[in-house]
Tab-separated table of N, CA and C in Angstrom:
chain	number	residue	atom	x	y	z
A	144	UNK	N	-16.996	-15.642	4.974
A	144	UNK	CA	-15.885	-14.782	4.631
A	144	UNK	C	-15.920	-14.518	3.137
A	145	UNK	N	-15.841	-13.197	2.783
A	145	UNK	CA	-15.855	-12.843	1.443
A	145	UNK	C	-14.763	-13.737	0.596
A	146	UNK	N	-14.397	-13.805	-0.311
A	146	UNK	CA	-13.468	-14.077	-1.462
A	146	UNK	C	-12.194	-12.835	-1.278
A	147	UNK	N	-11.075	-13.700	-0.107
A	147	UNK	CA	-9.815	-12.768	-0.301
A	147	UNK	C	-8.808	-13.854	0.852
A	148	UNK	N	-8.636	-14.498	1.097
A	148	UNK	CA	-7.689	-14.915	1.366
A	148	UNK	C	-7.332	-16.485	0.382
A	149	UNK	N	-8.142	-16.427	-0.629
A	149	UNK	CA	-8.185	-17.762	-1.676
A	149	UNK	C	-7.965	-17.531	-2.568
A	150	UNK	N	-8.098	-15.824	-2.532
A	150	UNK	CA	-7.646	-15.250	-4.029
A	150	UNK	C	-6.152	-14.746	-4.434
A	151	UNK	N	-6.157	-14.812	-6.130
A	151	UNK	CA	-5.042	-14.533	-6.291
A	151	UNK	C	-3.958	-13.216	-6.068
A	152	UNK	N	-4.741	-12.461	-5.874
A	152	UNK	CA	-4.305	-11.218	-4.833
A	152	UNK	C	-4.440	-10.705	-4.096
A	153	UNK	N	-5.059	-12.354	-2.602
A	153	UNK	CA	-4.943	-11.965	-1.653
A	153	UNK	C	-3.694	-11.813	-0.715
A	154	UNK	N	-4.198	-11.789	0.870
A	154	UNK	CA	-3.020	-11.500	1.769
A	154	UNK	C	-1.676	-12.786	1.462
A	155	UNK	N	-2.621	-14.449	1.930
A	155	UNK	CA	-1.964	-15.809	1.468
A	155	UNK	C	-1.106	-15.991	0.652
A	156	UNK	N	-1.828	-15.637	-1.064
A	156	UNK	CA	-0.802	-15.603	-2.223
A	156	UNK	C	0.379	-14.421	-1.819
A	157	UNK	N	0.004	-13.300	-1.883
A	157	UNK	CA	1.381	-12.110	-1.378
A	157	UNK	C	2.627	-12.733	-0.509
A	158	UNK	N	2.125	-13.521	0.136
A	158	UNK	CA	3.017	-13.814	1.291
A	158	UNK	C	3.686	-14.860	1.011
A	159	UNK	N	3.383	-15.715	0.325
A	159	UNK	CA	3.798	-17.034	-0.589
A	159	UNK	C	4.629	-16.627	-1.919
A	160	UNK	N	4.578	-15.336	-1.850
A	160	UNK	CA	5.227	-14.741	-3.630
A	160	UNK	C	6.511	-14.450	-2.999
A	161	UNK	N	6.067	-13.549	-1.730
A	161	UNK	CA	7.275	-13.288	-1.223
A	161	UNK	C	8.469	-14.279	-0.343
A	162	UNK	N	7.529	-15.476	0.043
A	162	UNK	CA	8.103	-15.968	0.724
A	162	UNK	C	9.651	-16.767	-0.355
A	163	UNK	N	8.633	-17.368	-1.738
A	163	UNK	CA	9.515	-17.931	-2.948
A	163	UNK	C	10.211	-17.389	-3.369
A	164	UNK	N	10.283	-15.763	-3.747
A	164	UNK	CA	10.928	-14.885	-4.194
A	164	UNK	C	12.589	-14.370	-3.333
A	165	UNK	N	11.698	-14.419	-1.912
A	165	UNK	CA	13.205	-14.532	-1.103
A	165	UNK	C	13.941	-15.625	-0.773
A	166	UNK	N	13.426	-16.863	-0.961
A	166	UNK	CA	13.857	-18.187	-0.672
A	166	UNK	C	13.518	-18.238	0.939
A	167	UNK	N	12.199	-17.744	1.218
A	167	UNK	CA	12.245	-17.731	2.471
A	167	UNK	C	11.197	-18.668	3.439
A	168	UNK	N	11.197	-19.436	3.831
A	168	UNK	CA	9.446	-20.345	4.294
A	168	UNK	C	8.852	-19.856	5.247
A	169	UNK	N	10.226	-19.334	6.040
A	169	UNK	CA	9.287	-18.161	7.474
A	169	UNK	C	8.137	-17.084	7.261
A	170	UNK	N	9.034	-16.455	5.714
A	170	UNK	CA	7.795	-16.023	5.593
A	170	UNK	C	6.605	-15.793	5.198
A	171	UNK	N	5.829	-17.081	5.240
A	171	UNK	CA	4.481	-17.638	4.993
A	171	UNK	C	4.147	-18.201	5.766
A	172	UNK	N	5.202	-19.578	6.847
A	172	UNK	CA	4.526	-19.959	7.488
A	172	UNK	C	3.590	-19.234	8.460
A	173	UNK	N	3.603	-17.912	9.129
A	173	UNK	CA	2.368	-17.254	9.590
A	173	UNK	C	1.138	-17.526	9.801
A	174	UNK	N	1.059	-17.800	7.986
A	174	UNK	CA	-0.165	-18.252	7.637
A	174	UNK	C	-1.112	-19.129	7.684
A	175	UNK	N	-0.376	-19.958	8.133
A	175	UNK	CA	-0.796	-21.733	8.341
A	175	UNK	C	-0.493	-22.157	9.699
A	176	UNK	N	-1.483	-23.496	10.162
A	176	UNK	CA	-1.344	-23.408	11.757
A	176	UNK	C	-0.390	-24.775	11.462
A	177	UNK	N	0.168	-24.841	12.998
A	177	UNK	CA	1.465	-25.429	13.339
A	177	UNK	C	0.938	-26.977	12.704
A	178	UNK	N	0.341	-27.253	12.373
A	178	UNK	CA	-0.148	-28.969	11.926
A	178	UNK	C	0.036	-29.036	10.481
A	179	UNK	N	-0.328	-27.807	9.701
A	179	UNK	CA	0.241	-27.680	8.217
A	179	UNK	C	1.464	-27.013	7.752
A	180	UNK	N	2.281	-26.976	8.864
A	180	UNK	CA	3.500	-26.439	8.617
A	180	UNK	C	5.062	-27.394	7.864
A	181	UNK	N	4.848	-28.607	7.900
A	181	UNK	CA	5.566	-29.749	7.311
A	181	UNK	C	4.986	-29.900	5.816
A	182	UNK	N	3.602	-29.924	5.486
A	182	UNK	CA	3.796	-29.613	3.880
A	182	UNK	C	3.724	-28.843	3.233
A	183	UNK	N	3.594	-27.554	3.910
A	183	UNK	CA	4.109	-26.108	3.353
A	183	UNK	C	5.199	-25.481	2.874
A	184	UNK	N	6.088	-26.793	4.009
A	184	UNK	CA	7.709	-26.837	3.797
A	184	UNK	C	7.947	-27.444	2.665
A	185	UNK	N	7.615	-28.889	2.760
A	185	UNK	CA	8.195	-29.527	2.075
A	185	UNK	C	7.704	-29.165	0.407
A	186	UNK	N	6.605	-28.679	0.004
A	186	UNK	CA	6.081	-27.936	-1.267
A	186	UNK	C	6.719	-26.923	-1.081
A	187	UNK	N	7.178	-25.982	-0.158
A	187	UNK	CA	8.261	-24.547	-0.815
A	187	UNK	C	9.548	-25.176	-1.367
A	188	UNK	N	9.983	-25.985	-0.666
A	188	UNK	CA	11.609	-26.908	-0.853
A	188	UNK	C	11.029	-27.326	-2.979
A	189	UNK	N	9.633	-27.953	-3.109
A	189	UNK	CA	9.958	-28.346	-4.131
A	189	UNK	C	9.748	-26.888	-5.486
A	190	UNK	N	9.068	-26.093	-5.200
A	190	UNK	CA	8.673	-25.075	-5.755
A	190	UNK	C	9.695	-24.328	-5.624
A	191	UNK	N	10.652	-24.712	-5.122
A	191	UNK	CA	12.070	-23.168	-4.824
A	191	UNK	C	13.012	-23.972	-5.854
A	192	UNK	N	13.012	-25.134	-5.768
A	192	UNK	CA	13.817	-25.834	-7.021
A	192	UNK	C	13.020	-26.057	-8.441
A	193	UNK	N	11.823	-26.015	-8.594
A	193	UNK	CA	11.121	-25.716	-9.744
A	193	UNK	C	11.535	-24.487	-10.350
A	194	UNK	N	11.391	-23.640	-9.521
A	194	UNK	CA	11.633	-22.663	-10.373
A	194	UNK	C	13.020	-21.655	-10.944
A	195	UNK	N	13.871	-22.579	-10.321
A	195	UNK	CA	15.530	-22.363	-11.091
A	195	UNK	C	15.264	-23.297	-12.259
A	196	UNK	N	14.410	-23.879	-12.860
A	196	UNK	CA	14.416	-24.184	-14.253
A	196	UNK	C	13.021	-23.349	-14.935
A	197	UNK	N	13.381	-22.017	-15.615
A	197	UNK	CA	13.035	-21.508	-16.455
A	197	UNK	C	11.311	-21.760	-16.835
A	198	UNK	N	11.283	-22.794	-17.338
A	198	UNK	CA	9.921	-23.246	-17.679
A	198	UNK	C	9.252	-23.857	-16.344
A	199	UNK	N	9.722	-23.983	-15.408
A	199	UNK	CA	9.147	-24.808	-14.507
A	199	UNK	C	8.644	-23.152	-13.197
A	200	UNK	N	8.849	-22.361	-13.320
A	200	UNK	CA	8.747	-20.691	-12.225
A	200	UNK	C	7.192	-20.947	-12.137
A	201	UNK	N	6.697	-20.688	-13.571
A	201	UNK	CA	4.689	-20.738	-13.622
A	201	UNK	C	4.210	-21.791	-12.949
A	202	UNK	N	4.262	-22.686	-12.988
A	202	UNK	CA	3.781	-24.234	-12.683
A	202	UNK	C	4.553	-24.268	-10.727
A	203	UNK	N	5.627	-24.211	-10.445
A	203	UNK	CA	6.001	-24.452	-9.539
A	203	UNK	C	4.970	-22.855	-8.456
A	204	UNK	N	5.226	-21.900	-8.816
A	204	UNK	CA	4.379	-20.741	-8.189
A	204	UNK	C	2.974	-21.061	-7.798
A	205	UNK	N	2.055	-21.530	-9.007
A	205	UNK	CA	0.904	-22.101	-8.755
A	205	UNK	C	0.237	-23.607	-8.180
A	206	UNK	N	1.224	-24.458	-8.328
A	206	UNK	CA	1.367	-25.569	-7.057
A	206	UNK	C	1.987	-25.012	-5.731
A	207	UNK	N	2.619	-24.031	-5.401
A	207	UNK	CA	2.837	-23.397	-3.952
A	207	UNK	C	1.152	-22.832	-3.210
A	208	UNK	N	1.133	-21.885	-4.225
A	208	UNK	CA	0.183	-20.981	-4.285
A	208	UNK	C	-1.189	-21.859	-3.490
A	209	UNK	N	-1.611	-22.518	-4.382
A	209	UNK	CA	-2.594	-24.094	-4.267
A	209	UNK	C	-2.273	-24.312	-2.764
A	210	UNK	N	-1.120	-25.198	-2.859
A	210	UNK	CA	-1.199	-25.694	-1.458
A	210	UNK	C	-0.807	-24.956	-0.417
A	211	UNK	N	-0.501	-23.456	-0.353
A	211	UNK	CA	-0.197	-22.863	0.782
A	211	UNK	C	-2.031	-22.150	1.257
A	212	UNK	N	-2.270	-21.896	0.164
A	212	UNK	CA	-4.142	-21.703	0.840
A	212	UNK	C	-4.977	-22.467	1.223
A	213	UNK	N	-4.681	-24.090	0.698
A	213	UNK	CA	-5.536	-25.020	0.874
A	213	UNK	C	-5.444	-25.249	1.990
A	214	UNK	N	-4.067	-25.218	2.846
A	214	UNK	CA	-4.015	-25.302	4.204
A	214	UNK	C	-4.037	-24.202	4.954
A	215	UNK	N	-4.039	-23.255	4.701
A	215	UNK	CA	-4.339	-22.230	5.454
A	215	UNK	C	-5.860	-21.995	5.326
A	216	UNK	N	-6.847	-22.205	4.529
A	216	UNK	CA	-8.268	-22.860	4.603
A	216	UNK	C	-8.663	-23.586	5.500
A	217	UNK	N	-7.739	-24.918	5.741
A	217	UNK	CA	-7.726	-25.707	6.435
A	217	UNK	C	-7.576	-25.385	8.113
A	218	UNK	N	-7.117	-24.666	7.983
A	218	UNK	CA	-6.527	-24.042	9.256
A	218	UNK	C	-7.522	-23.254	9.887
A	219	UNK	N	-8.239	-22.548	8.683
A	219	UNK	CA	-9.655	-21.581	9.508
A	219	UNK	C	-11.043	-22.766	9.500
A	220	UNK	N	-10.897	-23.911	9.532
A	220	UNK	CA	-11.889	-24.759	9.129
A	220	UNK	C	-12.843	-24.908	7.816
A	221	UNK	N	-12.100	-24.226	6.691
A	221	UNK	CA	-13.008	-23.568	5.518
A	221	UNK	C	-12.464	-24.428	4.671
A	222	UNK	N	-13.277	-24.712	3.618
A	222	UNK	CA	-12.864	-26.093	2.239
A	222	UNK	C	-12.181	-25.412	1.371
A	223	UNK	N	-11.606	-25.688	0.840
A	223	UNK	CA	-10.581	-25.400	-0.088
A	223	UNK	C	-11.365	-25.664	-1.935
A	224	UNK	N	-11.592	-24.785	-2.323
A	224	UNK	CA	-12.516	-24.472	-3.404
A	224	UNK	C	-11.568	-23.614	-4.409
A	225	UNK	N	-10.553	-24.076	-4.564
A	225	UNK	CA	-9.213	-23.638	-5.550
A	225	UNK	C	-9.291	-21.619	-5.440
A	226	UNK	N	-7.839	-21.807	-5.885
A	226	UNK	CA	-7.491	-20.159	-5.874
A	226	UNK	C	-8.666	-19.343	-7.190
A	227	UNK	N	-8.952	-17.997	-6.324
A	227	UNK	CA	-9.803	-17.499	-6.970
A	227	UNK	C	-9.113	-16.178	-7.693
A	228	UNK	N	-9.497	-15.679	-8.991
A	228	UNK	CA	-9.337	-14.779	-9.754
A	228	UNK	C	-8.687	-13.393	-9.035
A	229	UNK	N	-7.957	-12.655	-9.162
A	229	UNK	CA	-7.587	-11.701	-8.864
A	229	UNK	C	-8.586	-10.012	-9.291
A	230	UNK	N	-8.830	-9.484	-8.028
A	230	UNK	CA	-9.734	-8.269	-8.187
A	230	UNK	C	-11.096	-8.778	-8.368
A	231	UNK	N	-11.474	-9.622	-7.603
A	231	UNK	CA	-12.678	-9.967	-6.855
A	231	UNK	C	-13.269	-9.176	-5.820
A	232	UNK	N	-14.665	-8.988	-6.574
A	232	UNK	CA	-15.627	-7.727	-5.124
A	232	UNK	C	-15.325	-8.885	-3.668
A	233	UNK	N	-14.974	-7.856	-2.811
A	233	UNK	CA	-14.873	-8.936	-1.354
A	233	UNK	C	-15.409	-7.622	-0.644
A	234	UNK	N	-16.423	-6.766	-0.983
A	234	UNK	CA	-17.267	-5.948	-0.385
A	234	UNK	C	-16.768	-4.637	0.115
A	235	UNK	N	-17.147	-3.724	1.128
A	235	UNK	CA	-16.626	-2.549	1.167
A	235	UNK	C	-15.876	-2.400	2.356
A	236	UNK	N	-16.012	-3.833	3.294
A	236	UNK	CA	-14.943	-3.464	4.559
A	236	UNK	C	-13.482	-4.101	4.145
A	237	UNK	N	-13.315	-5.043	3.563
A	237	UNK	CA	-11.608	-5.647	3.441
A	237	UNK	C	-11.211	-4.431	3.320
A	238	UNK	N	-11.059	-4.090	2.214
A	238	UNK	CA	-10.204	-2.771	2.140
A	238	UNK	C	-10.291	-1.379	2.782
A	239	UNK	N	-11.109	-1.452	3.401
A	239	UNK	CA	-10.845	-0.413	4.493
A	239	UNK	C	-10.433	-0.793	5.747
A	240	UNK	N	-10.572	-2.304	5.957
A	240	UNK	CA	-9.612	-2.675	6.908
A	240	UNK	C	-8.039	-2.940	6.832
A	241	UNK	N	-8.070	-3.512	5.434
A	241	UNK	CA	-6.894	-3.058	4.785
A	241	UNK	C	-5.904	-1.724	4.946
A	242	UNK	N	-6.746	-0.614	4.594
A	242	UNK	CA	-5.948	0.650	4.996
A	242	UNK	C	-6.020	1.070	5.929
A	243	UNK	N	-6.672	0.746	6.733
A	243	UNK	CA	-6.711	0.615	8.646
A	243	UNK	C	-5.060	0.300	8.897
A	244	UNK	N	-5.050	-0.900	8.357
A	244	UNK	CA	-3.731	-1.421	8.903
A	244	UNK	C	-2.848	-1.049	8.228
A	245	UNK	N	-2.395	-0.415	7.316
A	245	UNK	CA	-1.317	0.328	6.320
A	245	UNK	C	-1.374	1.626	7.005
A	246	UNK	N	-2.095	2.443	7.603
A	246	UNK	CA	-2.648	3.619	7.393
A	246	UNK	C	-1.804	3.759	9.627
A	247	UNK	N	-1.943	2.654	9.938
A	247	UNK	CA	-1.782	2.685	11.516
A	247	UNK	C	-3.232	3.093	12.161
A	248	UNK	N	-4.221	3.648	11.236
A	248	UNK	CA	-5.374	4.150	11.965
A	248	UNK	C	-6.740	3.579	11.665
A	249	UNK	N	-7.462	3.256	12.879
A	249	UNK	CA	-9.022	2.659	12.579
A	249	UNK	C	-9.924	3.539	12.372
A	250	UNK	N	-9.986	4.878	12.386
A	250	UNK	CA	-10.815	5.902	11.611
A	250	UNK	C	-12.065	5.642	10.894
A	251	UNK	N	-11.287	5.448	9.933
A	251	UNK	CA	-12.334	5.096	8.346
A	251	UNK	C	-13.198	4.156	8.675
A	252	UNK	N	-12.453	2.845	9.246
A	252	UNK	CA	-12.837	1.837	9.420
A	252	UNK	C	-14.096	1.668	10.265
A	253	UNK	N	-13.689	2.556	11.183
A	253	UNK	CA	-14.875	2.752	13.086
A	253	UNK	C	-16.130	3.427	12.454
A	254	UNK	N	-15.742	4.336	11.746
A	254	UNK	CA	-16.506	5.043	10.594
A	254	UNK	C	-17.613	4.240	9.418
A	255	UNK	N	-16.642	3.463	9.048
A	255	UNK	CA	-17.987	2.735	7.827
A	255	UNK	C	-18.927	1.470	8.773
A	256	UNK	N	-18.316	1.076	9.882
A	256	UNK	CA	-18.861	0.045	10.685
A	256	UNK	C	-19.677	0.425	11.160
A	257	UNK	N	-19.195	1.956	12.345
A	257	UNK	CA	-20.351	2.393	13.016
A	257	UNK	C	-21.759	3.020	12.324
A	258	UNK	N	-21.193	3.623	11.184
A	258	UNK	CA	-22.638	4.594	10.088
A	258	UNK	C	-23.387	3.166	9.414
A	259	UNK	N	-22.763	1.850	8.792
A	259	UNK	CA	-23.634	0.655	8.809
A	259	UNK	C	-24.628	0.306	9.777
A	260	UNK	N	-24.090	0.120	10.744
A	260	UNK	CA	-24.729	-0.458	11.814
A	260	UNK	C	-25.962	0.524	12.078
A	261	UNK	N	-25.706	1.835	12.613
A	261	UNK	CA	-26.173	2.941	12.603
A	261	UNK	C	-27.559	2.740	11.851
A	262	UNK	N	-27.234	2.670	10.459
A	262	UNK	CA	-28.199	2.915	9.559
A	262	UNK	C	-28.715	1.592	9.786
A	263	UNK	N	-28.635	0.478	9.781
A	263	UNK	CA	-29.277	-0.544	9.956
A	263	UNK	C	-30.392	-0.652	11.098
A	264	UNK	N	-29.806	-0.705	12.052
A	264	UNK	CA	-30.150	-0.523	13.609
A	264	UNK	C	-31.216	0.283	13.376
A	265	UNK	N	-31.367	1.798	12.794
A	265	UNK	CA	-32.270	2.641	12.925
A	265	UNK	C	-32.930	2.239	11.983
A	266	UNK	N	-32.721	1.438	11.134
A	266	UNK	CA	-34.241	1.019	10.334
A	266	UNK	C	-35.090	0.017	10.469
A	267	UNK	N	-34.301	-1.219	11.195
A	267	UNK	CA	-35.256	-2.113	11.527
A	267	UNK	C	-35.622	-1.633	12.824
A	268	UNK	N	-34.985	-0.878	13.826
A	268	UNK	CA	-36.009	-0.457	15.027
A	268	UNK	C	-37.235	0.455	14.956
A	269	UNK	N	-37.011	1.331	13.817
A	269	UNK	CA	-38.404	2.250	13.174
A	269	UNK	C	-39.435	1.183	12.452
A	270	UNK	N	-39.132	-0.125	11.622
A	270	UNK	CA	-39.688	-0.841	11.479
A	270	UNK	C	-40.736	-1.257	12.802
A	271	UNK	N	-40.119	-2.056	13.888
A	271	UNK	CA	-40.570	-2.201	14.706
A	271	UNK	C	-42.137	-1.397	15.279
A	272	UNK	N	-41.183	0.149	15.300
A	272	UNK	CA	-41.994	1.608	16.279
A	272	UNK	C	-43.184	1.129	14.936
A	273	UNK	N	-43.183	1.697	13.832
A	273	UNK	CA	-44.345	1.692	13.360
A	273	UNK	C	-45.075	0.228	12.898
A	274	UNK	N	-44.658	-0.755	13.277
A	274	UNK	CA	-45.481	-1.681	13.954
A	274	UNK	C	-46.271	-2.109	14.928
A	275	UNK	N	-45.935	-1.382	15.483
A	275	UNK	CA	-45.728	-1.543	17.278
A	275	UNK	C	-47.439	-1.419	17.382
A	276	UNK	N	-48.044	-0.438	16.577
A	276	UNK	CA	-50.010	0.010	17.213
A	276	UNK	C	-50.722	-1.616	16.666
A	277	UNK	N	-49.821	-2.109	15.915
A	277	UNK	CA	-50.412	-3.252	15.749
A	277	UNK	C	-50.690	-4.623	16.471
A	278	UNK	N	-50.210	-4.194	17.994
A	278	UNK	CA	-49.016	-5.686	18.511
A	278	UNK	C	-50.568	-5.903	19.361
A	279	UNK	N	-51.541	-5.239	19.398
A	279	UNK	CA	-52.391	-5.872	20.562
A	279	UNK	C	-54.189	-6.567	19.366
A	280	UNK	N	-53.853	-6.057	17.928
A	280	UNK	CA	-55.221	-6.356	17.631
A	280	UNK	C	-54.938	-6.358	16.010
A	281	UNK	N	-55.879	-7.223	15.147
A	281	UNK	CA	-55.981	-8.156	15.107
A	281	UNK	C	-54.856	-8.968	15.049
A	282	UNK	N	-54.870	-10.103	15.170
A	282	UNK	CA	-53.986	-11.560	15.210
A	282	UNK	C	-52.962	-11.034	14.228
A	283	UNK	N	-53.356	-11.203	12.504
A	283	UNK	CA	-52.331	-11.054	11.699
A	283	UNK	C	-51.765	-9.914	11.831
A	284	UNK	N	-52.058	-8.493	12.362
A	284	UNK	CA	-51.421	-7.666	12.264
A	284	UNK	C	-50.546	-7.607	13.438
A	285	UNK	N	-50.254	-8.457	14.460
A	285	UNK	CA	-50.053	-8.307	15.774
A	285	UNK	C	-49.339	-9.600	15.647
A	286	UNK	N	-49.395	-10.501	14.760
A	286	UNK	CA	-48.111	-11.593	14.471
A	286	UNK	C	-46.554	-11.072	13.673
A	287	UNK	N	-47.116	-9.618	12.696
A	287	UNK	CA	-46.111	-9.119	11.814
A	287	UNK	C	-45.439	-8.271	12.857
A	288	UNK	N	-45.943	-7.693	13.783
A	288	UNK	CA	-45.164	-6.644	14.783
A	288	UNK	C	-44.365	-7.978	15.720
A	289	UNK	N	-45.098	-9.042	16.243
A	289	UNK	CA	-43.844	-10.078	16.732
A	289	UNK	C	-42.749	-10.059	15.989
A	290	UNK	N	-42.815	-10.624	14.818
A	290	UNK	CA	-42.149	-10.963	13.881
A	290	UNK	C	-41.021	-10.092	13.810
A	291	UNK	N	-41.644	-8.975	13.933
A	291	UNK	CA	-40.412	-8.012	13.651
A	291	UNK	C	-39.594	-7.645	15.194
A	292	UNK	N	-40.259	-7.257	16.394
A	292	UNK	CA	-40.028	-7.125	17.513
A	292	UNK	C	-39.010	-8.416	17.684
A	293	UNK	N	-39.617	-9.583	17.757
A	293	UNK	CA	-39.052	-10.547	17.713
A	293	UNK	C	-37.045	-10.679	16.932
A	294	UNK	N	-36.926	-10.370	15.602
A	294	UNK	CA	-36.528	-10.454	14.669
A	294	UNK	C	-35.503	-9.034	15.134
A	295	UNK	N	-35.886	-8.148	15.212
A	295	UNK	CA	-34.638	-6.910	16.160
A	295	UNK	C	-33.773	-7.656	17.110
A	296	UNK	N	-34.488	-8.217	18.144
A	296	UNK	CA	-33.870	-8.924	19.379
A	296	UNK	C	-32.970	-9.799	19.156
A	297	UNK	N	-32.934	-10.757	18.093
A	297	UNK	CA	-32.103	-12.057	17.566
A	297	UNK	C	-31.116	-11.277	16.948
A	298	UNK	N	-31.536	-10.550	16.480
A	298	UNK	CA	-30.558	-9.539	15.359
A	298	UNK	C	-29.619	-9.274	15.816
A	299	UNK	N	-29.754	-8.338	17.006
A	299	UNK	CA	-29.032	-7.419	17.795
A	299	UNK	C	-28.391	-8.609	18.670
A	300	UNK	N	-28.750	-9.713	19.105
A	300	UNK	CA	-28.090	-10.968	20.318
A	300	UNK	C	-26.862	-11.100	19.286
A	301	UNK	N	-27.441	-11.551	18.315
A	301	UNK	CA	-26.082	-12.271	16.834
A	301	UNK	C	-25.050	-11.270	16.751
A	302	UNK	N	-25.574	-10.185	16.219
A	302	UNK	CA	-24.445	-8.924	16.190
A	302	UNK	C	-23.593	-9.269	17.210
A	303	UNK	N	-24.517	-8.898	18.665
A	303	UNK	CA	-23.509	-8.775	19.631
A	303	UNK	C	-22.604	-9.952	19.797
A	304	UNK	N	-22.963	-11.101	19.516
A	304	UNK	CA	-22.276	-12.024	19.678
A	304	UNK	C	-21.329	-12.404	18.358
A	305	UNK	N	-21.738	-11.638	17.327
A	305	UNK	CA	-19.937	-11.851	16.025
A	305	UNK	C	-19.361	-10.728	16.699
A	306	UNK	N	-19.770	-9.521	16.854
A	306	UNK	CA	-18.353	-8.392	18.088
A	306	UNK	C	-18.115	-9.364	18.314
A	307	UNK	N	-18.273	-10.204	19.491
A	307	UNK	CA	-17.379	-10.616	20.899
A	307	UNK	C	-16.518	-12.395	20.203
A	308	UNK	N	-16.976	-12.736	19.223
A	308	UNK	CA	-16.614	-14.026	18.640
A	308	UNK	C	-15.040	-13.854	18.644
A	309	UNK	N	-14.333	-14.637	18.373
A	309	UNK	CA	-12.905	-14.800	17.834
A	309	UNK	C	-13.365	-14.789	16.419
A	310	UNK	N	-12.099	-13.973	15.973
A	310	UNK	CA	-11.900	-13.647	14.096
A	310	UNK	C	-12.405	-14.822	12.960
A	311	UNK	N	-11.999	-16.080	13.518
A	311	UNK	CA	-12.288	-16.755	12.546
A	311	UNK	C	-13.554	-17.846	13.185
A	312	UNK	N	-13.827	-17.820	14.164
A	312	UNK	CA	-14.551	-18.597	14.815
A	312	UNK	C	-16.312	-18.200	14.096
């Protein structure tokens, strides 16, 4: 998973700004599975009273912040490698899945997935085709057309099998 739900302006932090800001825990817990939901609490309870003292808002925000991703990390089975910088490359699909879901429409989205794939697909299978006069003679030239023949097939099994995976699985 790219760098965006650890970061500081990802979905996690947003939802944790808002959750402190309204005095609210519902809305973050979302984020976290039902086993990290008792110290999510009990760190909003102390971070909601941190920050009615003035100097204590910065410090109490970023101990929320901390521990509302570390367990929601926890939660996708992923290590907790502290909050990351805000406006971090996290590549060219977040945010078009992003405005997928702002937008109500998968368009763009069906769009940059399918013309990827597309373009991918058609280059390692032309790889293949013009390998292919090689597959019966000599040895080394007829191990690189496996290789690749080979190497399409796994390709395309994996693909098909992150489609059909669960999100975080």
């Amino acid at each position: 998973m790219p760098p965006h739900c650890d970061a500081i302006d990802g979905p996690v932090v947003k939802a944790a700004t808002l959750a402190l800001d309204a005095e609210d825990v519902d809305l973050i817990l979302p984020y976290v599975q039902v086993e990290g939901e008792d110290e999510v609490r009990t760190a909003f309870e102390r971070a909601v009273a941190a920050r009615r003292v003035p100097e204590g808002r910065e410090i109490a925000d970023l101990y929320f912040f901390e521990t509302v991703v570390r367990v929601h990390r926890a939660g996708e089975g992923a290590p907790y490698t502290g909050l990351k910088s805000a406006g971090l490359d996290v590549g060219p699909v977040i945010p078009v899945a992003e405005r997928a879901i702002e937008t109500g429409s998968p368009d763009e989205l069906l769009r940059l997935l399918g013309d990827t794939l597309h373009d991918e697909l058609k280059h390692r299978f032309d790889e293949v085709m013009a390998l292919q006069k090689g597959a019966t003679g000599p040895v080394p030239e007829a191990r690189v057309y496996v290789e690749a023949m080979l190497g399409l097939q796994v390709w395309s099994h994996k693909l098909y099998g992150a489609i059909r995976a669960p999100a975080h699985g």
